[in-house]
mmCIF file of N, CA and C in Angstrom:
data_model
loop_
_atom_site.group_PDB
_atom_site.id
_atom_site.type_symbol
_atom_site.label_atom_id
_atom_site.label_comp_id
_atom_site.label_asym_id
_atom_site.label_seq_id
_atom_site.Cartn_x
_atom_site.Cartn_y
_atom_site.Cartn_z
ATOM 1 N N PHE A 1 3.195 0.680 14.550
ATOM 2 C CA PHE A 1 4.399 0.150 13.942
ATOM 3 C C PHE A 1 4.790 0.993 12.744
ATOM 4 N N THR A 2 6.008 0.834 12.309
ATOM 5 C CA THR A 2 6.543 1.606 11.196
ATOM 6 C C THR A 2 6.999 0.651 10.103
ATOM 7 N N ILE A 3 6.683 0.977 8.874
ATOM 8 C CA ILE A 3 7.131 0.192 7.725
ATOM 9 C C ILE A 3 7.879 1.129 6.794
ATOM 10 N N GLU A 4 9.085 0.759 6.443
ATOM 11 C CA GLU A 4 9.909 1.548 5.533
ATOM 12 C C GLU A 4 9.698 1.072 4.098
ATOM 13 N N ALA A 5 9.977 1.933 3.149
ATOM 14 C CA ALA A 5 9.891 1.562 1.733
ATOM 15 C C ALA A 5 10.960 0.518 1.423
ATOM 16 N N ALA A 6 10.591 -0.484 0.661
ATOM 17 C CA ALA A 6 11.538 -1.525 0.267
ATOM 18 C C ALA A 6 12.397 -1.073 -0.913
ATOM 19 N N ASP A 7 11.929 -0.085 -1.671
ATOM 20 C CA ASP A 7 12.675 0.458 -2.811
ATOM 21 C C ASP A 7 12.113 1.832 -3.165
ATOM 22 N N ASP A 8 12.660 2.447 -4.203
ATOM 23 C CA ASP A 8 12.243 3.799 -4.604
ATOM 24 C C ASP A 8 11.312 3.802 -5.819
ATOM 25 N N THR A 9 10.723 2.685 -6.126
ATOM 26 C CA THR A 9 9.861 2.569 -7.297
ATOM 27 C C THR A 9 8.555 3.330 -7.095
ATOM 28 N N THR A 10 8.055 3.956 -8.162
ATOM 29 C CA THR A 10 6.716 4.525 -8.176
ATOM 30 C C THR A 10 5.812 3.461 -8.773
ATOM 31 N N TYR A 11 4.873 2.974 -7.994
ATOM 32 C CA TYR A 11 4.071 1.818 -8.381
ATOM 33 C C TYR A 11 2.789 2.153 -9.131
ATOM 34 N N TYR A 12 2.305 3.377 -8.991
ATOM 35 C CA TYR A 12 1.005 3.712 -9.561
ATOM 36 C C TYR A 12 1.119 4.887 -10.509
ATOM 37 N N GLU A 13 0.560 4.735 -11.696
ATOM 38 C CA GLU A 13 0.649 5.785 -12.707
ATOM 39 C C GLU A 13 -0.403 6.876 -12.523
ATOM 40 N N ASP A 14 -1.399 6.648 -11.680
ATOM 41 C CA ASP A 14 -2.465 7.640 -11.527
ATOM 42 C C ASP A 14 -2.311 8.526 -10.293
ATOM 43 N N ILE A 15 -1.184 8.418 -9.577
ATOM 44 C CA ILE A 15 -0.927 9.334 -8.465
ATOM 45 C C ILE A 15 0.431 9.986 -8.660
ATOM 46 N N THR A 16 0.561 11.184 -8.139
ATOM 47 C CA THR A 16 1.804 11.944 -8.253
ATOM 48 C C THR A 16 2.273 12.329 -6.856
ATOM 49 N N PRO A 17 3.501 12.797 -6.727
ATOM 50 C CA PRO A 17 3.978 13.228 -5.415
ATOM 51 C C PRO A 17 3.124 14.320 -4.770
ATOM 52 N N ASP A 18 2.268 14.975 -5.534
ATOM 53 C CA ASP A 18 1.362 15.986 -4.982
ATOM 54 C C ASP A 18 0.190 15.382 -4.211
ATOM 55 N N ASN A 19 -0.125 14.111 -4.467
ATOM 56 C CA ASN A 19 -1.229 13.465 -3.753
ATOM 57 C C ASN A 19 -0.796 13.187 -2.313
ATOM 58 N N TRP A 20 -1.697 13.448 -1.342
ATOM 59 C CA TRP A 20 -1.341 13.297 0.062
ATOM 60 C C TRP A 20 -1.011 11.852 0.432
ATOM 61 N N TYR A 21 -1.485 10.882 -0.329
ATOM 62 C CA TYR A 21 -1.275 9.469 -0.031
ATOM 63 C C TYR A 21 -0.182 8.826 -0.889
ATOM 64 N N TYR A 22 0.530 9.620 -1.676
ATOM 65 C CA TYR A 22 1.550 9.105 -2.600
ATOM 66 C C TYR A 22 2.597 8.249 -1.882
ATOM 67 N N GLU A 23 3.224 8.793 -0.857
ATOM 68 C CA GLU A 23 4.290 8.071 -0.153
ATOM 69 C C GLU A 23 3.744 6.807 0.510
ATOM 70 N N SER A 24 2.611 6.933 1.177
ATOM 71 C CA SER A 24 2.029 5.774 1.865
ATOM 72 C C SER A 24 1.689 4.657 0.882
ATOM 73 N N ALA A 25 1.067 4.994 -0.230
ATOM 74 C CA ALA A 25 0.682 3.986 -1.224
ATOM 75 C C ALA A 25 1.908 3.269 -1.774
ATOM 76 N N ASN A 26 2.970 4.014 -2.044
ATOM 77 C CA ASN A 26 4.176 3.392 -2.587
ATOM 78 C C ASN A 26 4.914 2.565 -1.543
ATOM 79 N N ILE A 27 4.916 2.979 -0.283
ATOM 80 C CA ILE A 27 5.533 2.178 0.782
ATOM 81 C C ILE A 27 4.786 0.853 0.916
ATOM 82 N N LEU A 28 3.468 0.915 0.932
ATOM 83 C CA LEU A 28 2.676 -0.312 1.058
ATOM 84 C C LEU A 28 2.850 -1.217 -0.156
ATOM 85 N N ALA A 29 2.903 -0.648 -1.346
ATOM 86 C CA ALA A 29 3.104 -1.452 -2.557
ATOM 87 C C ALA A 29 4.495 -2.072 -2.581
ATOM 88 N N SER A 30 5.512 -1.324 -2.175
ATOM 89 C CA SER A 30 6.884 -1.837 -2.228
ATOM 90 C C SER A 30 7.095 -3.003 -1.271
ATOM 91 N N ASN A 31 6.254 -3.102 -0.257
ATOM 92 C CA ASN A 31 6.348 -4.200 0.703
ATOM 93 C C ASN A 31 5.337 -5.314 0.444
ATOM 94 N N GLY A 32 4.599 -5.225 -0.658
ATOM 95 C CA GLY A 32 3.663 -6.275 -1.014
ATOM 96 C C GLY A 32 2.359 -6.241 -0.241
ATOM 97 N N ILE A 33 2.077 -5.135 0.430
ATOM 98 C CA ILE A 33 0.835 -5.022 1.193
ATOM 99 C C ILE A 33 -0.313 -4.655 0.268
ATOM 100 N N PHE A 34 -0.087 -3.693 -0.609
ATOM 101 C CA PHE A 34 -1.004 -3.396 -1.714
ATOM 102 C C PHE A 34 -0.336 -3.954 -2.952
ATOM 103 N N PHE A 35 -1.055 -4.698 -3.734
ATOM 104 C CA PHE A 35 -0.496 -5.122 -5.010
ATOM 105 C C PHE A 35 -1.595 -5.564 -5.957
ATOM 106 N N ASP A 36 -1.366 -5.325 -7.209
ATOM 107 C CA ASP A 36 -2.201 -5.833 -8.291
ATOM 108 C C ASP A 36 -1.416 -5.662 -9.574
ATOM 109 N N ASN A 37 -1.996 -5.992 -10.677
ATOM 110 C CA ASN A 37 -1.275 -5.935 -11.952
ATOM 111 C C ASN A 37 -1.684 -4.754 -12.814
ATOM 112 N N THR A 38 -2.394 -3.770 -12.236
ATOM 113 C CA THR A 38 -2.936 -2.706 -13.062
ATOM 114 C C THR A 38 -2.099 -1.438 -13.083
ATOM 115 N N ALA A 39 -1.265 -1.207 -12.072
ATOM 116 C CA ALA A 39 -0.491 0.034 -11.924
ATOM 117 C C ALA A 39 -1.393 1.245 -11.732
ATOM 118 N N VAL A 40 -2.645 1.011 -11.324
ATOM 119 C CA VAL A 40 -3.587 2.087 -11.064
ATOM 120 C C VAL A 40 -4.043 1.964 -9.617
ATOM 121 N N PHE A 41 -3.919 3.057 -8.869
ATOM 122 C CA PHE A 41 -4.265 3.043 -7.449
ATOM 123 C C PHE A 41 -5.766 3.219 -7.214
ATOM 124 N N ASP A 42 -6.408 4.060 -8.004
ATOM 125 C CA ASP A 42 -7.850 4.325 -7.836
ATOM 126 C C ASP A 42 -8.171 4.739 -6.403
ATOM 127 N N GLY A 43 -7.555 5.813 -5.952
ATOM 128 C CA GLY A 43 -7.687 6.262 -4.576
ATOM 129 C C GLY A 43 -9.084 6.641 -4.125
ATOM 130 N N ASP A 44 -10.020 6.785 -5.039
ATOM 131 C CA ASP A 44 -11.389 7.144 -4.670
ATOM 132 C C ASP A 44 -12.306 5.934 -4.493
ATOM 133 N N LEU A 45 -11.795 4.734 -4.714
ATOM 134 C CA LEU A 45 -12.621 3.543 -4.566
ATOM 135 C C LEU A 45 -12.779 3.168 -3.096
ATOM 136 N N PHE A 46 -13.850 2.472 -2.788
ATOM 137 C CA PHE A 46 -14.072 1.963 -1.436
ATOM 138 C C PHE A 46 -13.241 0.709 -1.207
ATOM 139 N N VAL A 47 -12.897 0.455 0.047
ATOM 140 C CA VAL A 47 -12.196 -0.754 0.452
ATOM 141 C C VAL A 47 -13.178 -1.578 1.286
ATOM 142 N N THR A 48 -13.297 -2.853 0.972
ATOM 143 C CA THR A 48 -14.187 -3.706 1.754
ATOM 144 C C THR A 48 -13.517 -4.091 3.073
ATOM 145 N N ARG A 49 -14.291 -4.566 4.004
ATOM 146 C CA ARG A 49 -13.720 -5.034 5.275
ATOM 147 C C ARG A 49 -12.776 -6.201 5.030
ATOM 148 N N ALA A 50 -13.099 -7.059 4.087
ATOM 149 C CA ALA A 50 -12.237 -8.196 3.768
ATOM 150 C C ALA A 50 -10.895 -7.717 3.215
ATOM 151 N N GLU A 51 -10.928 -6.738 2.318
ATOM 152 C CA GLU A 51 -9.673 -6.194 1.777
ATOM 153 C C GLU A 51 -8.852 -5.541 2.881
ATOM 154 N N PHE A 52 -9.511 -4.763 3.736
ATOM 155 C CA PHE A 52 -8.805 -4.106 4.827
ATOM 156 C C PHE A 52 -8.162 -5.133 5.755
ATOM 157 N N ALA A 53 -8.876 -6.186 6.077
ATOM 158 C CA ALA A 53 -8.322 -7.236 6.937
ATOM 159 C C ALA A 53 -7.096 -7.869 6.285
ATOM 160 N N HIS A 54 -7.165 -8.076 4.978
ATOM 161 C CA HIS A 54 -6.029 -8.665 4.260
ATOM 162 C C HIS A 54 -4.827 -7.712 4.261
ATOM 163 N N PHE A 55 -5.057 -6.418 4.022
ATOM 164 C CA PHE A 55 -3.976 -5.427 4.070
ATOM 165 C C PHE A 55 -3.336 -5.391 5.451
ATOM 166 N N LEU A 56 -4.168 -5.369 6.474
ATOM 167 C CA LEU A 56 -3.667 -5.301 7.847
ATOM 168 C C LEU A 56 -2.856 -6.538 8.194
ATOM 169 N N TYR A 57 -3.328 -7.697 7.813
ATOM 170 C CA TYR A 57 -2.614 -8.950 8.053
ATOM 171 C C TYR A 57 -1.222 -8.907 7.419
ATOM 172 N N ARG A 58 -1.155 -8.494 6.146
ATOM 173 C CA ARG A 58 0.150 -8.430 5.462
ATOM 174 C C ARG A 58 1.045 -7.382 6.098
ATOM 175 N N ALA A 59 0.479 -6.233 6.498
ATOM 176 C CA ALA A 59 1.275 -5.168 7.129
ATOM 177 C C ALA A 59 1.870 -5.650 8.444
ATOM 178 N N MET A 60 1.097 -6.371 9.216
ATOM 179 C CA MET A 60 1.606 -6.866 10.499
ATOM 180 C C MET A 60 2.747 -7.846 10.297
ATOM 181 N N HIS A 61 2.663 -8.651 9.265
ATOM 182 C CA HIS A 61 3.750 -9.610 8.989
ATOM 183 C C HIS A 61 4.993 -8.903 8.471
ATOM 184 N N VAL A 62 4.839 -7.862 7.676
ATOM 185 C CA VAL A 62 5.992 -7.098 7.199
ATOM 186 C C VAL A 62 6.667 -6.420 8.387
ATOM 187 N N ALA A 63 5.894 -5.795 9.262
ATOM 188 C CA ALA A 63 6.451 -5.114 10.439
ATOM 189 C C ALA A 63 7.150 -6.112 11.348
ATOM 190 N N GLN A 64 6.590 -7.297 11.522
ATOM 191 C CA GLN A 64 7.196 -8.323 12.368
ATOM 192 C C GLN A 64 8.512 -8.797 11.760
ATOM 193 N N ASP A 65 8.563 -8.951 10.439
ATOM 194 C CA ASP A 65 9.780 -9.401 9.768
ATOM 195 C C ASP A 65 10.895 -8.374 9.869
ATOM 196 N N GLU A 66 10.553 -7.074 9.996
ATOM 197 C CA GLU A 66 11.562 -6.024 10.082
ATOM 198 C C GLU A 66 12.214 -5.940 11.459
ATOM 199 N N GLN A 67 11.579 -6.561 12.467
ATOM 200 C CA GLN A 67 12.132 -6.466 13.835
ATOM 201 C C GLN A 67 13.319 -7.356 14.025
#
């Protein structure tokens, strides 16, 4: 499935357009799939299976709502 950016906001202060995951992280944040109150992405941290399941669940609902 495909998810488009909901806006042009840069959500994380610790990544720049030079980072390979910049666009993906901002698309996911703009749609509420990734979110927190820190404005820090911390791209080197591990993701738990529970977090991944939660991200996937929200992504599937965003993609379904776009259809």
